[in-house]
Coordinates of C-alpha atoms in Angstrom, one line a residue:
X9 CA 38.7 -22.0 27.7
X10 CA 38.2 -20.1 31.2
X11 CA 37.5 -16.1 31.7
X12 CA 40.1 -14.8 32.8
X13 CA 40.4 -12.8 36.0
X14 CA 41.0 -9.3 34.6
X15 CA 40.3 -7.2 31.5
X16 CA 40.1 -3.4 30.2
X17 CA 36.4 -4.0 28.8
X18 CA 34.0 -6.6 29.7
X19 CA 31.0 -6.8 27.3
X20 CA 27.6 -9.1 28.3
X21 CA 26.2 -10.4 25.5
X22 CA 27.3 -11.0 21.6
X23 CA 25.1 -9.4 20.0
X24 CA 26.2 -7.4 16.6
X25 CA 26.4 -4.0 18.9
X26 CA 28.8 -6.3 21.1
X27 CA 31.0 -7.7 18.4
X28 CA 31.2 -4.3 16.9
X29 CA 32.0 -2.5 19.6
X30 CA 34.7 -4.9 21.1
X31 CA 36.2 -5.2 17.5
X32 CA 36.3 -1.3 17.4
X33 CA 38.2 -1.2 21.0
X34 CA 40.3 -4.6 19.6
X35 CA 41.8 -2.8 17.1
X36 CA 42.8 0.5 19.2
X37 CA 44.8 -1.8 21.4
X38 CA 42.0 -2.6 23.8
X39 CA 41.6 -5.7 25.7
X40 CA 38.6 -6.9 25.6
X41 CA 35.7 -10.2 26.6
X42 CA 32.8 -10.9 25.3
X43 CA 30.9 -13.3 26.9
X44 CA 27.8 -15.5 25.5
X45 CA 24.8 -16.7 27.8
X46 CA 24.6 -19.0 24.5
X47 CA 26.3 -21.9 22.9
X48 CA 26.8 -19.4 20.1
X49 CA 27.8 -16.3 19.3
X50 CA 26.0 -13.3 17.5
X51 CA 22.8 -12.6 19.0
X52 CA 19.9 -12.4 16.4
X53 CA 22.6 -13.5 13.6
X54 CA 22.1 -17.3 13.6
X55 CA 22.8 -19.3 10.3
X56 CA 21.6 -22.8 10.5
X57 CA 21.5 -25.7 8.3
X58 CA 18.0 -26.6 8.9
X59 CA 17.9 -28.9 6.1
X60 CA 21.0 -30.6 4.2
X61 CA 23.0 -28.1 2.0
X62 CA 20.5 -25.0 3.0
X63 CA 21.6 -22.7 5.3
X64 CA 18.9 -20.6 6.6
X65 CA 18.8 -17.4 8.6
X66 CA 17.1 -18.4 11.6
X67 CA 16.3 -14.6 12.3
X68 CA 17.7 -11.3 10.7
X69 CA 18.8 -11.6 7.1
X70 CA 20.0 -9.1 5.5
X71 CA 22.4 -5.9 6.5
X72 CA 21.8 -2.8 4.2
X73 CA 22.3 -1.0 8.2
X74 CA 25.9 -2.5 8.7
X75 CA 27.4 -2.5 5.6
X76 CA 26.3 1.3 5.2
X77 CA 27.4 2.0 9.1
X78 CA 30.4 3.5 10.4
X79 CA 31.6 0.4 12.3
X80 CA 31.8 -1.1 9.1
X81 CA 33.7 1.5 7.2
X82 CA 36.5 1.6 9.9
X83 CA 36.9 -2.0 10.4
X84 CA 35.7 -3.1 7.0
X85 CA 39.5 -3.9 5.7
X86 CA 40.6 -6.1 8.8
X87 CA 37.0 -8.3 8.4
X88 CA 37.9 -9.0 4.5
X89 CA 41.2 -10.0 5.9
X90 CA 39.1 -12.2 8.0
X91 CA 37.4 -13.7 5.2
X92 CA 34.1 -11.6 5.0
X93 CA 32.7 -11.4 1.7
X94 CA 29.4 -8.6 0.9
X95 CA 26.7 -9.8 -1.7
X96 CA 24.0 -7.2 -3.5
X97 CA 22.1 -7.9 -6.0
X98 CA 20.4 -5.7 -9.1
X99 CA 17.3 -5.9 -7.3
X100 CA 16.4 -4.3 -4.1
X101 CA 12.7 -5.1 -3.2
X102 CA 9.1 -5.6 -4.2
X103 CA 5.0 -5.9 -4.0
X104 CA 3.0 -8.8 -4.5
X105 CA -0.8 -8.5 -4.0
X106 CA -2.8 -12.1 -3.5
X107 CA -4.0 -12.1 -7.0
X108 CA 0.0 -12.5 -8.0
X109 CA 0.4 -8.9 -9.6
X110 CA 3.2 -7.5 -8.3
X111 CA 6.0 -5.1 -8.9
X112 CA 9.7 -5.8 -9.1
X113 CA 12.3 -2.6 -8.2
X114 CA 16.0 -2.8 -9.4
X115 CA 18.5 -0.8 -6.9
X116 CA 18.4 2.2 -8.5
X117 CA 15.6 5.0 -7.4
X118 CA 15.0 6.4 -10.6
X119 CA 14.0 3.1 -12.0
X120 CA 12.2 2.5 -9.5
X121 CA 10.0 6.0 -9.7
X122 CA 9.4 5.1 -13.9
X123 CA 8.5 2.1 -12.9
X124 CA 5.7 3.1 -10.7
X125 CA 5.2 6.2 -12.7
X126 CA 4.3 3.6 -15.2
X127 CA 1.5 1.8 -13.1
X128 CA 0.0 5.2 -11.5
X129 CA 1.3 8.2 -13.1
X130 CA 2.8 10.9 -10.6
X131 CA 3.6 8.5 -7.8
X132 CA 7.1 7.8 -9.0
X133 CA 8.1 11.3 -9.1
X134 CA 6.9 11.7 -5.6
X135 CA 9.2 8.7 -4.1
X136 CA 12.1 10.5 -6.1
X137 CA 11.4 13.5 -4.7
X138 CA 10.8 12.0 -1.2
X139 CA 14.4 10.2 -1.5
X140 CA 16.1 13.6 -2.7
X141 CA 14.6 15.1 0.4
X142 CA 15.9 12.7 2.9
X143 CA 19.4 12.0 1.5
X144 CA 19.9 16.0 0.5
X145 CA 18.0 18.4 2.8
X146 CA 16.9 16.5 5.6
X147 CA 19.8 14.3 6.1
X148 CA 23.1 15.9 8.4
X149 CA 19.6 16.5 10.9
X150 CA 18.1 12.8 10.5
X151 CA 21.3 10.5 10.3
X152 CA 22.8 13.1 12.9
X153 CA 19.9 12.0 15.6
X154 CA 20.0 8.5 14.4
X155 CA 24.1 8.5 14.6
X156 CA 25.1 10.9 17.6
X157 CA 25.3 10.4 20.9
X158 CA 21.6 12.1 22.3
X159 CA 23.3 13.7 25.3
X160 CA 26.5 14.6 23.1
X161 CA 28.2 18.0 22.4
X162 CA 28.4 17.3 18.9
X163 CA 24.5 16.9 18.4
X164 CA 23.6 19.6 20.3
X165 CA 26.0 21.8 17.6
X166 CA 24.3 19.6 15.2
X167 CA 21.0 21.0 16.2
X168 CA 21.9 24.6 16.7
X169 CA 23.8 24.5 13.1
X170 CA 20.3 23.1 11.8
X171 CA 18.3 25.8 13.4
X172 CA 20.1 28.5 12.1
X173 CA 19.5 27.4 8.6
X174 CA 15.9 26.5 9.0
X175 CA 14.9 28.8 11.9
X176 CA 12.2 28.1 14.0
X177 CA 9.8 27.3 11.8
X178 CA 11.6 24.9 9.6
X179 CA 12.9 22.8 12.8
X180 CA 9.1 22.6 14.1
X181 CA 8.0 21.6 10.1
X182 CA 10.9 18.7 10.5
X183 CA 9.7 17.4 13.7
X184 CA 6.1 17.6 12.7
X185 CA 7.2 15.7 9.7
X186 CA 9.0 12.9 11.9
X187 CA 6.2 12.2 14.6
X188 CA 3.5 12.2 11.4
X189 CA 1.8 8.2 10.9
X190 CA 2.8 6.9 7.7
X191 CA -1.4 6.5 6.7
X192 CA -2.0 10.3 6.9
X193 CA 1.4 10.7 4.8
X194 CA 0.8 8.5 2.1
X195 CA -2.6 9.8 1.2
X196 CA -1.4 13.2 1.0
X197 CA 1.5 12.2 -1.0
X198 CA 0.6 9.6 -3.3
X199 CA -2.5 8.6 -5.5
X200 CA -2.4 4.8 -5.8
X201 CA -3.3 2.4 -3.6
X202 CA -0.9 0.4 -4.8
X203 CA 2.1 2.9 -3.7
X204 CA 1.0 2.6 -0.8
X205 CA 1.4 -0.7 0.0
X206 CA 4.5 -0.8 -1.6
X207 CA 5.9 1.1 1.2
X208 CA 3.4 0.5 4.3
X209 CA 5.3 -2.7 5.3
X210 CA 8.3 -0.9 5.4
X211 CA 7.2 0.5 9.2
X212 CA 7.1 -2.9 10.3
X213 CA 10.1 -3.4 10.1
X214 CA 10.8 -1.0 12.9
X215 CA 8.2 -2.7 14.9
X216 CA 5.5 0.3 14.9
X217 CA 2.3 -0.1 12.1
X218 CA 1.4 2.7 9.4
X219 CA -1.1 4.4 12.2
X220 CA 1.3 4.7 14.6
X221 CA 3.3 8.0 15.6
X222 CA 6.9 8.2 13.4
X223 CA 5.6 5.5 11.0
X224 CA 6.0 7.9 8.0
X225 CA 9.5 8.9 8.7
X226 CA 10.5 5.0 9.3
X227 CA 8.6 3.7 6.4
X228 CA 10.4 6.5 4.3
X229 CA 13.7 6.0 5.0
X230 CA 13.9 2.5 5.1
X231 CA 12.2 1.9 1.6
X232 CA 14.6 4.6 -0.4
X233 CA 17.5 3.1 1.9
X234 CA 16.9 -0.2 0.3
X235 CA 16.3 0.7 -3.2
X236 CA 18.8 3.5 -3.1
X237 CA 21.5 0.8 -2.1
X238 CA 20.1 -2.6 -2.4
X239 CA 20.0 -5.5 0.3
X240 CA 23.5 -7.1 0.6
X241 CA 23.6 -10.3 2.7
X242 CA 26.8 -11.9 3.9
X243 CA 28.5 -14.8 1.1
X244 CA 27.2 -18.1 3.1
X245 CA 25.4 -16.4 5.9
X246 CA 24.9 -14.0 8.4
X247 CA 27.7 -16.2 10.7
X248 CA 30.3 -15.4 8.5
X249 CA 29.7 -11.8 9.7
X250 CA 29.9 -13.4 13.3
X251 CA 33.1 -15.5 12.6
X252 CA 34.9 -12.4 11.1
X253 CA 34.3 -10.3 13.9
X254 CA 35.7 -12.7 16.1
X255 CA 38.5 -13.5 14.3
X256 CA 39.3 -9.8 14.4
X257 CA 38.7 -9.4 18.2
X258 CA 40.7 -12.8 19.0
X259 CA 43.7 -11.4 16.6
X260 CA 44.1 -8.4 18.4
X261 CA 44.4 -10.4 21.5
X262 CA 40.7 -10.2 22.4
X263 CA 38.7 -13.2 24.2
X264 CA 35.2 -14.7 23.5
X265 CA 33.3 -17.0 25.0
X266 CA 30.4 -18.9 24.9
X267 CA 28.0 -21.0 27.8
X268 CA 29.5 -18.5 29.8
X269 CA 26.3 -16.6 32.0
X270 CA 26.6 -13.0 34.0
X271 CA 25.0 -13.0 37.3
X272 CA 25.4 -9.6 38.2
X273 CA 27.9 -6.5 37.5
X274 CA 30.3 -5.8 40.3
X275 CA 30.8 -2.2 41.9
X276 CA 32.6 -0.7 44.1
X277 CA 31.8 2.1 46.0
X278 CA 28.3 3.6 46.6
X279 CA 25.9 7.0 45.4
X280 CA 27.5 8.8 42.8
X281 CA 31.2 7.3 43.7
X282 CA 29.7 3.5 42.5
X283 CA 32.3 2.5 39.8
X284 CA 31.8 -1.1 38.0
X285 CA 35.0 -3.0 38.2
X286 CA 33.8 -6.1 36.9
X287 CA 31.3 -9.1 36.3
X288 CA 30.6 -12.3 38.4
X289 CA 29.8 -15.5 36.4
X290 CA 27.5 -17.9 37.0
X291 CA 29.8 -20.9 38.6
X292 CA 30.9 -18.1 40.9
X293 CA 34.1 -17.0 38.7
X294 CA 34.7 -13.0 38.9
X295 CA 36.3 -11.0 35.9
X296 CA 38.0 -7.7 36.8
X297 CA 37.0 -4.8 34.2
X298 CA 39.8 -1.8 34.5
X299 CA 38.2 0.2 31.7
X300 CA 34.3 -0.3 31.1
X301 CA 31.6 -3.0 32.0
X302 CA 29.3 -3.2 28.6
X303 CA 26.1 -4.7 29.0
X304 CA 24.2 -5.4 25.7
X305 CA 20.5 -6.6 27.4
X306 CA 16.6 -5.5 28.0
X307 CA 16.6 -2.9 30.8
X308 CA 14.8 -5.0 33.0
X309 CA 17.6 -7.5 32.8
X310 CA 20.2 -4.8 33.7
X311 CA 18.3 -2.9 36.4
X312 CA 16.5 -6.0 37.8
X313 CA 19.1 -9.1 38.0
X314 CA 22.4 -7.4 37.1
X315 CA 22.5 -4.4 38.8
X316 CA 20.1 -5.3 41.4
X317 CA 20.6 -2.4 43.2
X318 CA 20.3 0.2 41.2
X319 CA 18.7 3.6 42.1
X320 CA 14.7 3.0 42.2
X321 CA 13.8 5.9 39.4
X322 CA 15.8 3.9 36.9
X323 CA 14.5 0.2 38.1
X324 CA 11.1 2.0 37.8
X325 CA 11.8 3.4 34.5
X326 CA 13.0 -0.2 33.2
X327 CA 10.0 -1.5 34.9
X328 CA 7.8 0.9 32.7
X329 CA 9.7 -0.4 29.5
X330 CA 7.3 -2.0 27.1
X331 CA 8.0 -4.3 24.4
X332 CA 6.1 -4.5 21.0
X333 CA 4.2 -7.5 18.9
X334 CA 5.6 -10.8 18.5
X335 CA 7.4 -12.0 15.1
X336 CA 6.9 -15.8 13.2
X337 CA 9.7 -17.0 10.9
X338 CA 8.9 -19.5 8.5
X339 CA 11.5 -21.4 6.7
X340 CA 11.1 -23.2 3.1
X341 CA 14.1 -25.4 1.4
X342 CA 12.6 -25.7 -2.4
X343 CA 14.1 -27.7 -4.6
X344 CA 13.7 -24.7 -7.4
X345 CA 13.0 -21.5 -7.3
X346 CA 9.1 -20.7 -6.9
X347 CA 7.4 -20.5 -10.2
X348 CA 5.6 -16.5 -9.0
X349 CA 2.7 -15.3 -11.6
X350 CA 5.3 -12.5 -11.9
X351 CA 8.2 -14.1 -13.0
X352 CA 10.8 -11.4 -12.3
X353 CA 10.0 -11.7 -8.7
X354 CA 12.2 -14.4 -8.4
X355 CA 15.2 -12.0 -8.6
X356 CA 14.0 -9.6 -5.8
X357 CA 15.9 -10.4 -2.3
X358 CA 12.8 -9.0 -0.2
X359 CA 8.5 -9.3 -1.8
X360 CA 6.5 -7.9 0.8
X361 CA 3.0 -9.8 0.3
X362 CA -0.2 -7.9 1.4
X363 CA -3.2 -6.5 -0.3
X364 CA -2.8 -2.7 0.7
X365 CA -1.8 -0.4 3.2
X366 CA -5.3 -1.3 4.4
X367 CA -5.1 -4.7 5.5
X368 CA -1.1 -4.3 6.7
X369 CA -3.4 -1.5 9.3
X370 CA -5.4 -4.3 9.9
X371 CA -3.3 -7.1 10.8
X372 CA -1.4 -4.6 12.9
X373 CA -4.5 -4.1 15.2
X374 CA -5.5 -7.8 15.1
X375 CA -2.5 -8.5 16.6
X376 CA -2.2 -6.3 19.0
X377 CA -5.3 -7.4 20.4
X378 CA -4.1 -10.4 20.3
X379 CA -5.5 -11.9 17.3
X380 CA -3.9 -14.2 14.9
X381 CA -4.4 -11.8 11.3
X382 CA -6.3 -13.6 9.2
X383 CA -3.8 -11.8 5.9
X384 CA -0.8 -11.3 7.7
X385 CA 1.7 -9.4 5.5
X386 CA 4.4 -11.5 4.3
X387 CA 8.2 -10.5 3.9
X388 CA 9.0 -12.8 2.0
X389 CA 13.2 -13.4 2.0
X390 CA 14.8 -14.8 -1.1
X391 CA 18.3 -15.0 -0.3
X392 CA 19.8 -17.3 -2.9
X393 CA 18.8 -14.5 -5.7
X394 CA 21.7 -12.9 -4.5
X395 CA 23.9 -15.9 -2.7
X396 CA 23.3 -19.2 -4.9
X397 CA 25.7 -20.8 -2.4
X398 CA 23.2 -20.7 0.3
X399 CA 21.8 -23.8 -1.5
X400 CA 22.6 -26.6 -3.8
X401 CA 22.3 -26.2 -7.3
X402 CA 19.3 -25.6 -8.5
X403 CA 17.8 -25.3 -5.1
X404 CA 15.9 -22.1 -2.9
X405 CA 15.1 -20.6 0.0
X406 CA 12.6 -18.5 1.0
X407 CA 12.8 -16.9 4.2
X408 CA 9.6 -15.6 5.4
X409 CA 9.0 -12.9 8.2
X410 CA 6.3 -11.8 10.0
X411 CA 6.1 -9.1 12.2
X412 CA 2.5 -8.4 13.2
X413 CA 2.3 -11.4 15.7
X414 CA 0.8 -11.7 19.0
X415 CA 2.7 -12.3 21.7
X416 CA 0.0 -13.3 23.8
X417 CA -2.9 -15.0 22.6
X418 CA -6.7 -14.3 22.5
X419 CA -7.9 -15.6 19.3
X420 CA -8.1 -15.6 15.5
X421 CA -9.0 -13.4 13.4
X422 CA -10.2 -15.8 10.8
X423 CA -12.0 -17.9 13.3
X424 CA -10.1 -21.0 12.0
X425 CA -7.8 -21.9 14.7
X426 CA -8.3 -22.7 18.1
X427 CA -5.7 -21.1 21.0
X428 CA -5.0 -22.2 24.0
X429 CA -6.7 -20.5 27.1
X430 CA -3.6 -19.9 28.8
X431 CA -2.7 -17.5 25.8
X432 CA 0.7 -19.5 25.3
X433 CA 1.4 -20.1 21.8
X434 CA 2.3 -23.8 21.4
X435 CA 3.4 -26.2 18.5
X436 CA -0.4 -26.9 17.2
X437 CA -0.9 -22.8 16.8
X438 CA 2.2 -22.6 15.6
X439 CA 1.8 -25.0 12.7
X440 CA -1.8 -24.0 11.9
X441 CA -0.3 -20.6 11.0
X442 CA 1.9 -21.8 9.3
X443 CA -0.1 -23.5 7.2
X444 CA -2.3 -20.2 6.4
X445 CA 1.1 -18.3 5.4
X446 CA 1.8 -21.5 3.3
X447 CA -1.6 -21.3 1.9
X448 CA -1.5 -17.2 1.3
X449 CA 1.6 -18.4 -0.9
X450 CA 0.3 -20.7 -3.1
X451 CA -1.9 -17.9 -4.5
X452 CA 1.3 -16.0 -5.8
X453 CA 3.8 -19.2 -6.5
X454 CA 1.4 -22.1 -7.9
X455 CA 2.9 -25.4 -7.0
X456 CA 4.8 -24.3 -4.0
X457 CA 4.1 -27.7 -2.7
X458 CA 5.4 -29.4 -4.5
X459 CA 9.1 -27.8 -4.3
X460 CA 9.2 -28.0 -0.8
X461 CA 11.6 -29.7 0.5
X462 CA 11.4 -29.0 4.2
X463 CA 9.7 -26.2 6.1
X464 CA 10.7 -25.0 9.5
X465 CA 8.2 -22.5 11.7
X466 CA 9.4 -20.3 14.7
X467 CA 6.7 -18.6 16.8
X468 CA 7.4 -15.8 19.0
X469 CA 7.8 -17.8 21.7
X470 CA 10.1 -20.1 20.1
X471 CA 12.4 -16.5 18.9
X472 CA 12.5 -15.7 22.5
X473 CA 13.8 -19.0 23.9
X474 CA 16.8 -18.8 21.5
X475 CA 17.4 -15.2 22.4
X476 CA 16.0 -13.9 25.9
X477 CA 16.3 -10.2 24.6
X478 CA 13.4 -10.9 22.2
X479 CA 10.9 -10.1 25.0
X480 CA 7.2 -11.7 23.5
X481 CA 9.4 -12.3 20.4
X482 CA 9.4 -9.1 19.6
X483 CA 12.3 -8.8 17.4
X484 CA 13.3 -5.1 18.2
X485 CA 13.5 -5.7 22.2
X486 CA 11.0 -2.5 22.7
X487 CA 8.4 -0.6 20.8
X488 CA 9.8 2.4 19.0
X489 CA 7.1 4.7 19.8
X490 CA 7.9 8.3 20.8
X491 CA 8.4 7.8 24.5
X492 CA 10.9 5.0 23.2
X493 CA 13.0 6.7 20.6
X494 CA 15.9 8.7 20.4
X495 CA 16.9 10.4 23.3
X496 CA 14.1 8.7 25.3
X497 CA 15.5 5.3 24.3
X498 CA 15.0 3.0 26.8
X499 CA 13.8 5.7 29.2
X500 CA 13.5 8.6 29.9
X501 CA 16.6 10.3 32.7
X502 CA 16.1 9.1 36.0
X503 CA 18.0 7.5 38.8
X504 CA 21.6 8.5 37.3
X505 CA 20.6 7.0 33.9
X506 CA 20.9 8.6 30.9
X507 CA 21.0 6.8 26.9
X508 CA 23.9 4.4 27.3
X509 CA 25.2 5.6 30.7
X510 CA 24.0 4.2 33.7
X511 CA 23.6 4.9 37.7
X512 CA 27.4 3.6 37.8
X513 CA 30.3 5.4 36.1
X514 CA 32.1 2.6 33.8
X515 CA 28.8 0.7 32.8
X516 CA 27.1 1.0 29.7
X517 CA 23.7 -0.4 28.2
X518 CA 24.0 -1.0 24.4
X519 CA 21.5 -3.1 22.0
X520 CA 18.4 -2.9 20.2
X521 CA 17.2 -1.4 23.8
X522 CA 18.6 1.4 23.6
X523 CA 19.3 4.6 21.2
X524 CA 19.4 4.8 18.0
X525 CA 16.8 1.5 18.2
X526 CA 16.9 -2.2 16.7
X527 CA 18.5 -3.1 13.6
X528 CA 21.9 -4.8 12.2
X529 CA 23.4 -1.3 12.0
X530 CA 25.4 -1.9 15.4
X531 CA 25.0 2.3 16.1
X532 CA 24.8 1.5 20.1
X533 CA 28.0 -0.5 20.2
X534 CA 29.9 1.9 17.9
X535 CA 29.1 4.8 20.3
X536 CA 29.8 3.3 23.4
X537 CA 33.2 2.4 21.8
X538 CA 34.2 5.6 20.6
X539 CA 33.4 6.7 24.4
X540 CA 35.2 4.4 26.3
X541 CA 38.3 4.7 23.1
X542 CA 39.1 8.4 24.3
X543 CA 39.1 7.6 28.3

């Protein structure tokens, strides 16, 4: 199938913002093209087969963020006519120290808080009353920042509305509260280590460390997010979500497709009159955009090779963008489920492995100066506790994640495994590690080796060869530090740019790049199509 030669909305990329965002302007009578560098859609949604009957999530898992998103509430009853189906378990997540003690929590918070009440008396109550906060008090002002537009009318009502409630003081108290590390936080707040590191893996999974600025806030909310409503997956992987979406965009006359490369964004005009009015292809083909060129990629990508000659604050700026540490997958097929020294483990989606808040500090710092950690914390994935068709019977998976990698290479911590002096990470490193997470295992789930069917390592630099937004293999495309976040995501203003709008009227930057940040929750793409919807 060939691009045609004119469109209303042309998006780059096919990312979950993209498909969101082109279903969202599908279904108001939009016409719309996504096209895919790739020989597949969906960005970091890729479920493979890596071993007969398993199908493994190559990269992201789960999706509490989408199924709990607006996009998904508006378009939720045209993808279940497209076949999507939404799993959740009873369980929601989990702690597992190296001796194999570890805590199992259901999806409910106030099991969760007797349960941990139970181990250190006090600390349960403090989560619940954490939780209560953010989902009653704090939350029209912290979903409102995380789901508005930053330049937008509606959040600037949203934050005069909150100032005349709190007053001065209570908005300074809030934003003190959001730019506080989760460390300082958690020993104010709770008395057991073990709390601690029930939640301080939590903050990795927005790329930052429990030291580093906005870490408590992050860490917070994700935890009671995931116990407060679980961690659904999509029935027979995360491609299902991908085929849906496509099937909902290609029914409301829509077009994708794949192999299909953008050299550069066309515009017309020059200064403040530059308009895009289309995309030129690789083989030389040109697609004509009436409406809206939407660009889901890493700002240098947009202000270096696709809009090449952008205003020189905002190449700057994208120049200045920095990305954070890499990420390692590792993949087991088992032919059963992993006999853990806490046996009700096995029915928890998501077991973060580490022996305190402590060593997940640690490992942060090793790796970002460009050590291999010699404990790495483990997420460790169990998606067949809440799919069994993911396997055959009597079969598992366990889906392993780890997000306080180098992306460059300068050593190990442990002083076990040699790297390469060029700093590259290759396939020898890359299975060494491998076998020290494999290892690191063992100690929780005796006789792991013995299960295994196959095992399948990806090291950062393998992520970012499948997707070239994964900068370093840095699974969030950009640190979400303070200068990175919110408002100031990618950049700050400059040259014309400003959150998703660019130097040209009719282009917009969407992804994990940009505002409100990385995750399956597709807020970028449902902005930007709510924007272009009312033009």
């Amino acid at each position: 199938m060939s691009a045609p030669s004119e469109t209303q909305v042309v998006f780059v990329g096919s990312g979950i913002n993209s498909l969101v965002g082109a279903a969202l302007l599908a279904v108001r009578g939009k016409r719309v093209l996504v096209l895919e560098r790739n020989d597949r859609l969906g960005g970091c949604i890729r479920t493979e087969e890596l071993f007969p009957g398993y199908r493994h999530e190559v990269f992201s898992s789960w999706h509490p963020l989408f199924v709990g998103s607006p996009g998904y509430a508006e378009l939720k009853s045209e993808l279940e006519q497209a076949g999507l189906e939404v799993l959740c378990g009873d369980y929601s997540t989990g702690l597992v120290g190296p001796d194999g003690r570890g805590l199992a929590l259901r999806q409910d918070m106030a099991d969760a808080a007797r349960r941990l009440d139970a181990l250190s008396p006090g600390d349960g109550q403090a989560l619940q009353d954490m939780a209560a906060r953010m989902f009653g008090e704090d939350a029209a002002l912290t979903f409102g920042l995380l789901g508005k537009n930053p330049y937008s009318w509606d959040l600037l009502k949203l934050l005069y509305s909150e100032w005349r409630k709190r007053g001065l003081d209570g908005m300074t108290a809030f934003a003190a509260g959001a730019l506080e590390n989760f460390r300082r936080w958690s020993e104010r707040t709770l008395r057991s280590d073990a709390a601690r590191a029930l939640i301080a893996p939590w903050t990795l999974h927005s790329g930052l460390g429990p030291d580093d600025a906005g870490s408590a806030l992050i860490g917070k909310l994700t935890f009671a997010a995931v116990v407060s409503g679980g961690m659904p997956v999509i029935k027979g992987g995360g491609s299902r979500l991908v085929e849906a979406l496509a099937r909902v965009i290609e029914n409301r006359g829509g077009q994708l497709l794949t192999n299909a490369q953008v050299d550069r964004v066309l515009v017309e005009g020059q200064g403040r009159r530059a308009r895009a009015a289309g995309v030129q292809l690789a083989d030389g083909h040109r697609v004509r955009a009436r409406d809206a060129v939407v660009c889901n990629v890493t700002p240098q990508q947009l202000y270096g090779q696709l809009l090449p000659d952008a205003p020189p604050p905002a190449r700057e700026r994208a120049q200045a963008y920095r990305y954070g540490r890499g990420c390692m997958q590792l993949h087991f097929a088992l032919n059963a489920p992993p006999a853990w020294m806490e046996p009700e483990l096995v029915k928890v989606p998501l077991v973060h492995l580490t022996e305190s808040l402590e060593q997940v500090c640690a490992s942060v710092t090793e790796a970002n100066n460009g050590l291999l950690p010699a404990c790495p914390t483990l997420a460790i994935g169990q998606p067949v506790a809440v799919d069994p068709s993911r396997a055959p019977d009597g079969g598992w998976i366990l889906w392993i994640q780890m997000q306080e990698m180098p992306a460059r290479l300068k050593g190990d911590a442990a002083g076990q495994i040699d790297t390469p002096a060029d700093g590259r990470w290759n396939e020898a490193v890359r299975e060494a590690y491998a076998d020290r997470v494999q290892a690191r295992l063992e100690r929780v789930m005796p006789g792991l080796a013995e299960r295994i069917v196959g095992r399948r390592a990806y090291s950062p630099a393998d992520l970012e060869a499948l997707n070239c937004n994964l900068v370093g293999g840095d699974p969030y495309s950009g640190i979400c530090s303070p200068d990175q976040f919110f408002w100031l995501r990618p950049f700050a203003s400059g040259g014309g740019a400003r959150g998703h709008r660019t130097p040209v009227a009719g282009l917009y930057h969407i992804g994990a790049s940009t505002h409100p940040g990385p995750g399956l929750g597709a807020g970028s793409g449902t902005l930007v199509a709510r924007e272009i919807a009312r033009k």
